[in-house]
Amino acid sequence: MIAVVKAKKGVEIKEVPYPQMNPDEVIIQVKYAGICGSDINRYLDNIFLPPGITLGHEFSGVIVEKGDNVRNLEVGDRVTASVAKTCGLCFYCQTGLSPLCDETKRLGLDYNGAFASYVAVPAKLVHILPEGMSFQVGASVEPVAVVCRAIRQVGINGGDTVLVYGPGAIGQYAMQVALASGAGKAIVVGTRDSRLELAKKLGAAHTINVKKENLREKVAEYTDGLMADVVVEASGAPDIVDDVFATVRKGGGVVFAGLPHERSNFDLQAMVRREARIFTSILNDWCDFNQALKLLDYGKVSTEGIITHEFPLEKFEDAVKAVLERKAVKALLKVS
C-alpha cells in the first residue's frame, strides 16, 4: 500500500506493508486525511521525527478488520479516531488530564499514522461518524476537538467578547466553538483579507487586519475600551505575546492553542499587572472528540470555506506547497 513516510530529509511516498493489528485494535481504510501544521513542520524537519514513521493524524475512513477483543465496533463502520494512546493508569489519565500522560504515543509521530491506504488504531480511540457526515468533515473532527479543549480550558461566560489571533483552520474553528459555547461576539485578527472575510462569513462580528489597522486601537473600539474578555492565540506566532496580553481585559482569560516552534520574548511585568487567567492547551481527549462530533453534526461548526483544497495522497508535497503559499486554508488528501 502507498504511504507518506518520513525520510532522513523530508518524506518519501512509497509502498509499505499492510499494517498489523493486535486484539484491541482495528484496521481502517483511510478515505480522507487532513494536513496539519505539525505535519508540515515534520516534513520541513522543524520537528524531529524518526525516519520510517508514516505521517498523518487527522483522518476518516471505514473499518475493514477488527481485533478479537473489540466489541463496540464493526467492520463497515464509518469512523475517525483520537490521536493519543495513553497509559490510563497515571495521575494525569485518572484526573481528566490524559493528554499530559508521560506515556503518550501519538498517531503519526510515535506510531504509524493516517497518510496511508490503511492504518491500525486502538479501538478505544475510535469514534463512529454520525449518519450523513461526509468523510471530508469526518477528517476535520480532530482539529475541532483540539479547539474544544482550548475553549474548555479557558472557559467562556455567556455574552463574552472573544478575540482570536490567526484566521487559519484552527482560528476559524476556535471562533465558531467560542460562539457555540456562549460568546456574545468574536473578533478575529490576521494579515490576509480573504481569511478575515471567511471569518466574517462564519460568524465573526469584527475582523482586524494588522497590516492595515492599529490592533490595540481597534480592539479597544470594538469593546468600548474594556478589551476582550477572552483571547485565543491560534496562530502559533512567537512574537505576538505582548499583543495578546495588551488586548485581553484585566482579569480576563487567555489560552494559547497555537504551538510556536521558536522561543517567545514578552513583557512579564505587563502580563502580571493585568492579572489575566493564563491557560495552555495541547491535544484533546475523548470528551473533546465527542463535543467536536456534535458541533459539526448539529451545524454549530462549519468546515465551509475552511476545507479549500483536495489532493491525491501521491501529491502530498503539492498539498504542502498550497498550504505554505497560503493558497489553502485546509488541504485534505483523498486517500481512497
CSV table of C-alpha atoms in Angstrom, one decimal:
chain,number,residue,atom,x,y,z
A,1,MET,CA,0.0,0.0,0.0
A,2,ILE,CA,1.1,3.6,-0.5
A,3,ALA,CA,2.1,5.9,2.4
A,4,VAL,CA,3.8,9.2,3.1
A,5,VAL,CA,6.8,8.1,5.2
A,6,LYS,CA,9.4,10.3,7.0
A,7,ALA,CA,12.8,10.1,5.4
A,8,LYS,CA,16.1,11.3,6.7
A,9,LYS,CA,15.2,14.6,5.0
A,10,GLY,CA,11.7,15.4,4.1
A,11,VAL,CA,9.4,12.4,3.2
A,12,GLU,CA,9.1,9.5,0.8
A,13,ILE,CA,5.9,8.4,-0.9
A,14,LYS,CA,6.4,4.7,-1.2
A,15,GLU,CA,4.9,1.2,-0.9
A,16,VAL,CA,4.8,0.0,2.8
A,17,PRO,CA,3.5,-3.3,4.3
A,18,TYR,CA,-0.2,-3.6,5.2
A,19,PRO,CA,-0.5,-2.8,9.0
A,20,GLN,CA,-0.5,-5.5,11.6
A,21,MET,CA,-3.0,-5.2,14.5
A,22,ASN,CA,-3.3,-6.6,18.0
A,23,PRO,CA,-6.5,-7.9,19.5
A,24,ASP,CA,-7.5,-4.5,20.9
A,25,GLU,CA,-7.1,-2.6,17.6
A,26,VAL,CA,-9.0,-2.1,14.3
A,27,ILE,CA,-7.7,-1.5,10.8
A,28,ILE,CA,-9.2,1.4,9.0
A,29,GLN,CA,-9.2,2.1,5.3
A,30,VAL,CA,-8.4,5.8,5.1
A,31,LYS,CA,-10.7,7.9,3.0
A,32,TYR,CA,-9.6,11.4,3.7
A,33,ALA,CA,-6.7,12.8,5.8
A,34,GLY,CA,-6.1,16.5,6.7
A,35,ILE,CA,-2.7,18.2,6.6
A,36,CYS,CA,-1.9,19.9,9.9
A,37,GLY,CA,0.8,22.4,10.6
A,38,SER,CA,2.6,19.8,12.7
A,39,ASP,CA,2.7,17.5,9.7
A,40,ILE,CA,4.3,20.3,7.7
A,41,ASN,CA,6.9,21.0,10.4
A,42,ARG,CA,7.8,17.3,10.4
A,43,TYR,CA,8.1,17.4,6.6
A,44,LEU,CA,10.3,20.5,6.9
A,45,ASP,CA,12.4,18.9,9.7
A,46,ASN,CA,11.4,21.6,12.1
A,47,ILE,CA,10.2,18.8,14.4
A,48,PHE,CA,12.2,15.6,14.7
A,49,LEU,CA,10.5,12.5,13.5
A,50,PRO,CA,12.3,9.2,13.2
A,51,PRO,CA,12.7,8.0,9.6
A,52,GLY,CA,10.3,5.3,8.7
A,53,ILE,CA,7.2,6.7,10.5
A,54,THR,CA,4.1,7.3,8.5
A,55,LEU,CA,2.8,10.8,9.0
A,56,GLY,CA,-0.8,12.0,9.5
A,57,HIS,CA,-3.3,12.1,12.4
A,58,GLU,CA,-6.4,13.9,11.1
A,59,PHE,CA,-8.5,11.4,9.1
A,60,SER,CA,-11.6,9.5,8.4
A,61,GLY,CA,-12.3,6.1,7.0
A,62,VAL,CA,-14.0,2.7,7.2
A,63,ILE,CA,-13.2,-0.2,9.5
A,64,VAL,CA,-12.1,-3.2,7.4
A,65,GLU,CA,-10.8,-5.5,10.2
A,66,LYS,CA,-11.2,-5.7,14.0
A,67,GLY,CA,-9.3,-7.5,16.7
A,68,ASP,CA,-10.8,-10.3,18.7
A,69,ASN,CA,-11.2,-8.2,21.8
A,70,VAL,CA,-13.1,-5.4,20.0
A,71,ARG,CA,-16.8,-5.4,21.0
A,72,ASN,CA,-18.1,-1.9,20.3
A,73,LEU,CA,-17.2,-1.5,16.6
A,74,GLU,CA,-18.0,-3.4,13.5
A,75,VAL,CA,-16.4,-3.9,10.1
A,76,GLY,CA,-18.0,-1.3,7.8
A,77,ASP,CA,-18.4,1.4,10.4
A,78,ARG,CA,-17.5,4.9,9.2
A,79,VAL,CA,-15.1,6.4,11.7
A,80,THR,CA,-12.5,8.8,12.8
A,81,ALA,CA,-10.1,8.5,15.7
A,82,SER,CA,-8.3,10.4,18.5
A,83,VAL,CA,-4.6,10.9,18.3
A,84,ALA,CA,-3.1,9.8,21.6
A,85,LYS,CA,-2.6,6.4,23.2
A,86,THR,CA,-2.2,6.9,26.9
A,87,CYS,CA,-1.5,4.6,29.8
A,88,GLY,CA,-4.9,5.1,31.5
A,89,LEU,CA,-3.3,4.5,35.0
A,90,CYS,CA,-1.2,7.5,35.9
A,91,PHE,CA,-2.2,10.6,37.8
A,92,TYR,CA,-2.9,12.6,34.6
A,93,CYS,CA,-5.0,9.9,33.0
A,94,GLN,CA,-7.1,9.4,36.1
A,95,THR,CA,-7.7,13.1,36.8
A,96,GLY,CA,-9.0,14.2,33.3
A,97,LEU,CA,-5.6,15.3,32.0
A,98,SER,CA,-4.9,12.3,29.7
A,99,PRO,CA,-3.2,14.5,27.0
A,100,LEU,CA,-0.4,15.1,29.6
A,101,CYS,CA,0.3,11.4,30.2
A,102,ASP,CA,4.0,10.8,30.2
A,103,GLU,CA,3.5,7.6,28.3
A,104,THR,CA,1.5,9.3,25.5
A,105,LYS,CA,2.1,7.8,22.0
A,106,ARG,CA,0.8,10.0,19.2
A,107,LEU,CA,-0.5,8.8,15.8
A,108,GLY,CA,1.7,9.9,13.0
A,109,LEU,CA,4.6,10.7,15.4
A,110,ASP,CA,5.2,7.8,17.7
A,111,TYR,CA,3.4,5.2,15.7
A,112,ASN,CA,2.4,5.0,12.0
A,113,GLY,CA,-0.2,7.5,11.0
A,114,ALA,CA,-3.0,8.0,8.5
A,115,PHE,CA,-1.2,9.3,5.4
A,116,ALA,CA,-1.6,5.7,4.1
A,117,SER,CA,-4.1,3.5,2.5
A,118,TYR,CA,-4.7,1.7,5.8
A,119,VAL,CA,-3.9,2.4,9.5
A,120,ALA,CA,-4.1,0.3,12.7
A,121,VAL,CA,-5.6,2.2,15.6
A,122,PRO,CA,-6.6,1.1,19.2
A,123,ALA,CA,-10.4,0.6,19.3
A,124,LYS,CA,-10.7,2.8,22.4
A,125,LEU,CA,-9.6,5.8,20.3
A,126,VAL,CA,-12.1,5.3,17.5
A,127,HIS,CA,-15.3,7.3,17.1
A,128,ILE,CA,-18.2,6.5,14.8
A,129,LEU,CA,-19.2,9.3,12.4
A,130,PRO,CA,-22.8,10.5,12.7
A,131,GLU,CA,-25.1,9.4,9.9
A,132,GLY,CA,-24.8,11.8,7.0
A,133,MET,CA,-21.5,13.3,8.0
A,134,SER,CA,-19.1,13.3,5.0
A,135,PHE,CA,-15.7,11.8,5.1
A,136,GLN,CA,-14.3,15.2,4.4
A,137,VAL,CA,-15.9,16.6,7.5
A,138,GLY,CA,-15.0,13.5,9.4
A,139,ALA,CA,-11.3,14.2,8.7
A,140,SER,CA,-11.8,17.6,10.4
A,141,VAL,CA,-13.1,16.3,13.7
A,142,GLU,CA,-9.6,16.1,15.3
A,143,PRO,CA,-8.6,19.8,14.8
A,144,VAL,CA,-12.1,20.9,16.1
A,145,ALA,CA,-11.5,18.7,19.1
A,146,VAL,CA,-8.2,20.5,19.7
A,147,VAL,CA,-10.1,23.7,19.8
A,148,CYS,CA,-12.9,22.3,22.0
A,149,ARG,CA,-10.2,21.5,24.6
A,150,ALA,CA,-8.7,25.0,24.4
A,151,ILE,CA,-12.1,26.7,24.8
A,152,ARG,CA,-13.0,24.4,27.7
A,153,GLN,CA,-9.7,25.2,29.4
A,154,VAL,CA,-10.1,29.0,29.3
A,155,GLY,CA,-13.9,29.0,30.0
A,156,ILE,CA,-16.4,31.3,28.3
A,157,ASN,CA,-19.3,33.1,30.1
A,158,GLY,CA,-22.5,33.9,28.2
A,159,GLY,CA,-22.0,37.2,26.3
A,160,ASP,CA,-18.2,37.3,26.4
A,161,THR,CA,-16.3,39.0,23.7
A,162,VAL,CA,-13.7,36.6,22.3
A,163,LEU,CA,-10.7,37.7,20.4
A,164,VAL,CA,-9.0,35.1,18.1
A,165,TYR,CA,-5.5,35.5,16.8
A,166,GLY,CA,-4.9,33.7,13.5
A,167,PRO,CA,-7.6,33.0,10.8
A,168,GLY,CA,-6.2,29.7,9.7
A,169,ALA,CA,-8.2,26.5,10.2
A,170,ILE,CA,-7.6,26.4,14.0
A,171,GLY,CA,-8.5,30.0,14.4
A,172,GLN,CA,-11.7,29.7,12.3
A,173,TYR,CA,-12.7,26.7,14.3
A,174,ALA,CA,-11.9,28.4,17.6
A,175,MET,CA,-14.1,31.4,16.7
A,176,GLN,CA,-17.0,29.1,15.9
A,177,VAL,CA,-16.6,26.9,19.0
A,178,ALA,CA,-16.4,30.1,21.1
A,179,LEU,CA,-19.7,31.3,19.7
A,180,ALA,CA,-21.3,27.9,20.1
A,181,SER,CA,-20.1,28.0,23.8
A,182,GLY,CA,-21.9,31.2,24.5
A,183,ALA,CA,-19.6,34.0,23.4
A,184,GLY,CA,-21.6,37.2,22.6
A,185,LYS,CA,-19.3,38.2,19.7
A,186,ALA,CA,-16.0,37.2,18.2
A,187,ILE,CA,-13.2,39.4,16.8
A,188,VAL,CA,-10.6,37.7,14.5
A,189,VAL,CA,-7.1,39.1,13.9
A,190,GLY,CA,-5.0,38.3,10.9
A,191,THR,CA,-3.0,39.6,8.0
A,192,ARG,CA,-4.9,38.3,4.9
A,193,ASP,CA,-8.2,39.9,3.9
A,194,SER,CA,-9.5,36.7,2.3
A,195,ARG,CA,-9.2,34.7,5.5
A,196,LEU,CA,-10.7,37.6,7.5
A,197,GLU,CA,-13.6,37.7,5.1
A,198,LEU,CA,-14.1,34.0,5.7
A,199,ALA,CA,-14.2,34.6,9.4
A,200,LYS,CA,-17.0,37.1,9.0
A,201,LYS,CA,-19.0,34.6,6.9
A,202,LEU,CA,-18.5,32.1,9.6
A,203,GLY,CA,-19.8,34.4,12.4
A,204,ALA,CA,-17.1,37.0,13.4
A,205,ALA,CA,-18.6,40.3,14.3
A,206,HIS,CA,-15.4,42.2,13.5
A,207,THR,CA,-12.0,41.5,11.9
A,208,ILE,CA,-8.7,43.3,12.2
A,209,ASN,CA,-6.0,43.3,9.5
A,210,VAL,CA,-2.9,44.2,11.5
A,211,LYS,CA,-1.1,45.2,8.3
A,212,LYS,CA,-3.6,47.9,7.7
A,213,GLU,CA,-5.1,48.8,11.1
A,214,ASN,CA,-3.8,49.5,14.6
A,215,LEU,CA,-4.6,46.4,16.6
A,216,ARG,CA,-4.9,47.7,20.1
A,217,GLU,CA,-6.9,50.8,19.0
A,218,LYS,CA,-9.4,48.6,17.0
A,219,VAL,CA,-9.8,46.1,19.9
A,220,ALA,CA,-10.5,49.0,22.3
A,221,GLU,CA,-13.0,50.4,19.8
A,222,TYR,CA,-14.9,47.1,19.4
A,223,THR,CA,-15.0,46.6,23.2
A,224,ASP,CA,-15.9,50.1,24.5
A,225,GLY,CA,-12.3,50.4,25.8
A,226,LEU,CA,-12.5,47.3,28.0
A,227,MET,CA,-10.6,44.9,25.7
A,228,ALA,CA,-11.6,41.2,25.2
A,229,ASP,CA,-12.9,39.0,27.9
A,230,VAL,CA,-11.2,36.0,26.4
A,231,VAL,CA,-8.3,35.8,23.9
A,232,VAL,CA,-7.5,32.6,22.0
A,233,GLU,CA,-4.0,32.6,20.4
A,234,ALA,CA,-4.3,30.2,17.5
A,235,SER,CA,-1.6,31.4,15.2
A,236,GLY,CA,1.5,29.9,16.9
A,237,ALA,CA,3.4,33.1,16.1
A,238,PRO,CA,6.1,33.6,18.8
A,239,ASP,CA,6.3,37.4,18.5
A,240,ILE,CA,2.7,38.4,19.4
A,241,VAL,CA,2.6,37.5,23.1
A,242,ASP,CA,2.8,41.2,24.2
A,243,ASP,CA,-0.2,42.0,21.9
A,244,VAL,CA,-2.1,39.1,23.3
A,245,PHE,CA,-1.8,40.5,26.8
A,246,ALA,CA,-2.4,44.0,25.7
A,247,THR,CA,-5.8,43.1,24.2
A,248,VAL,CA,-7.3,41.0,27.0
A,249,ARG,CA,-9.1,42.9,29.7
A,250,LYS,CA,-7.8,43.0,33.2
A,251,GLY,CA,-8.9,39.7,34.9
A,252,GLY,CA,-9.8,38.2,31.5
A,253,GLY,CA,-8.7,34.8,30.2
A,254,VAL,CA,-6.0,33.8,27.6
A,255,VAL,CA,-5.5,30.4,26.1
A,256,PHE,CA,-2.5,29.5,23.9
A,257,ALA,CA,-3.8,26.9,21.3
A,258,GLY,CA,-1.1,27.5,18.7
A,259,LEU,CA,2.2,25.8,19.1
A,260,PRO,CA,5.2,28.1,18.3
A,261,HIS,CA,8.5,26.4,17.3
A,262,GLU,CA,10.7,29.3,18.5
A,263,ARG,CA,11.2,30.8,21.9
A,264,SER,CA,9.0,33.8,22.8
A,265,ASN,CA,10.1,37.0,24.5
A,266,PHE,CA,7.4,39.0,26.3
A,267,ASP,CA,6.9,41.7,29.0
A,268,LEU,CA,6.2,39.6,32.1
A,269,GLN,CA,5.5,42.7,34.2
A,270,ALA,CA,2.7,43.9,31.9
A,271,MET,CA,1.3,40.4,32.0
A,272,VAL,CA,1.2,40.2,35.8
A,273,ARG,CA,-0.4,43.7,36.1
A,274,ARG,CA,-3.4,42.6,34.0
A,275,GLU,CA,-4.0,39.6,36.4
A,276,ALA,CA,-5.2,37.6,33.4
A,277,ARG,CA,-6.0,33.9,33.7
A,278,ILE,CA,-3.5,32.1,31.5
A,279,PHE,CA,-4.0,28.7,30.0
A,280,THR,CA,-2.3,26.5,27.5
A,281,SER,CA,-3.8,23.6,25.6
A,282,ILE,CA,-2.4,20.6,23.8
A,283,LEU,CA,-4.0,17.6,22.0
A,284,ASN,CA,-7.6,16.5,23.1
A,285,ASP,CA,-9.3,13.8,24.9
A,286,TRP,CA,-12.4,11.6,24.4
A,287,CYS,CA,-14.8,14.3,25.7
A,288,ASP,CA,-13.3,16.9,23.3
A,289,PHE,CA,-13.8,14.5,20.4
A,290,ASN,CA,-17.4,13.9,21.4
A,291,GLN,CA,-18.1,17.6,21.6
A,292,ALA,CA,-16.5,18.2,18.2
A,293,LEU,CA,-18.6,15.5,16.6
A,294,LYS,CA,-21.8,17.0,18.0
A,295,LEU,CA,-20.9,20.6,17.0
A,296,LEU,CA,-20.1,19.5,13.4
A,297,ASP,CA,-23.1,17.2,13.2
A,298,TYR,CA,-25.5,19.9,14.5
A,299,GLY,CA,-24.1,22.6,12.2
A,300,LYS,CA,-22.7,24.7,15.0
A,301,VAL,CA,-19.3,24.5,13.5
A,302,SER,CA,-18.9,24.5,9.7
A,303,THR,CA,-16.0,23.5,7.5
A,304,GLU,CA,-17.3,25.5,4.6
A,305,GLY,CA,-14.6,27.7,3.2
A,306,ILE,CA,-12.0,26.1,5.5
A,307,ILE,CA,-11.5,22.9,3.5
A,308,THR,CA,-10.4,24.6,0.3
A,309,HIS,CA,-8.2,22.0,-1.5
A,310,GLU,CA,-8.1,18.3,-2.1
A,311,PHE,CA,-5.1,16.3,-3.4
A,312,PRO,CA,-4.5,12.6,-4.0
A,313,LEU,CA,-2.2,11.0,-1.5
A,314,GLU,CA,0.6,10.9,-4.1
A,315,LYS,CA,0.5,14.7,-4.4
A,316,PHE,CA,1.3,15.3,-0.7
A,317,GLU,CA,4.1,17.7,-1.5
A,318,ASP,CA,1.8,19.7,-3.8
A,319,ALA,CA,-0.7,19.9,-0.9
A,320,VAL,CA,2.1,21.1,1.5
A,321,LYS,CA,3.1,23.8,-1.1
A,322,ALA,CA,-0.5,25.0,-1.3
A,323,VAL,CA,-0.6,25.4,2.5
A,324,LEU,CA,2.8,27.1,2.7
A,325,GLU,CA,1.9,29.5,0.0
A,326,ARG,CA,-1.3,30.3,1.8
A,327,LYS,CA,-3.4,29.2,-1.1
A,328,ALA,CA,-5.1,26.6,1.0
A,329,VAL,CA,-6.7,27.2,4.4
A,330,LYS,CA,-7.0,23.5,5.0
A,331,ALA,CA,-5.9,20.9,2.5
A,332,LEU,CA,-7.1,17.3,2.5
A,333,LEU,CA,-5.6,14.2,1.0
A,334,LYS,CA,-8.1,11.9,-0.8
A,335,VAL,CA,-6.6,8.6,0.0
A,336,SER,CA,-9.2,6.0,-1.2
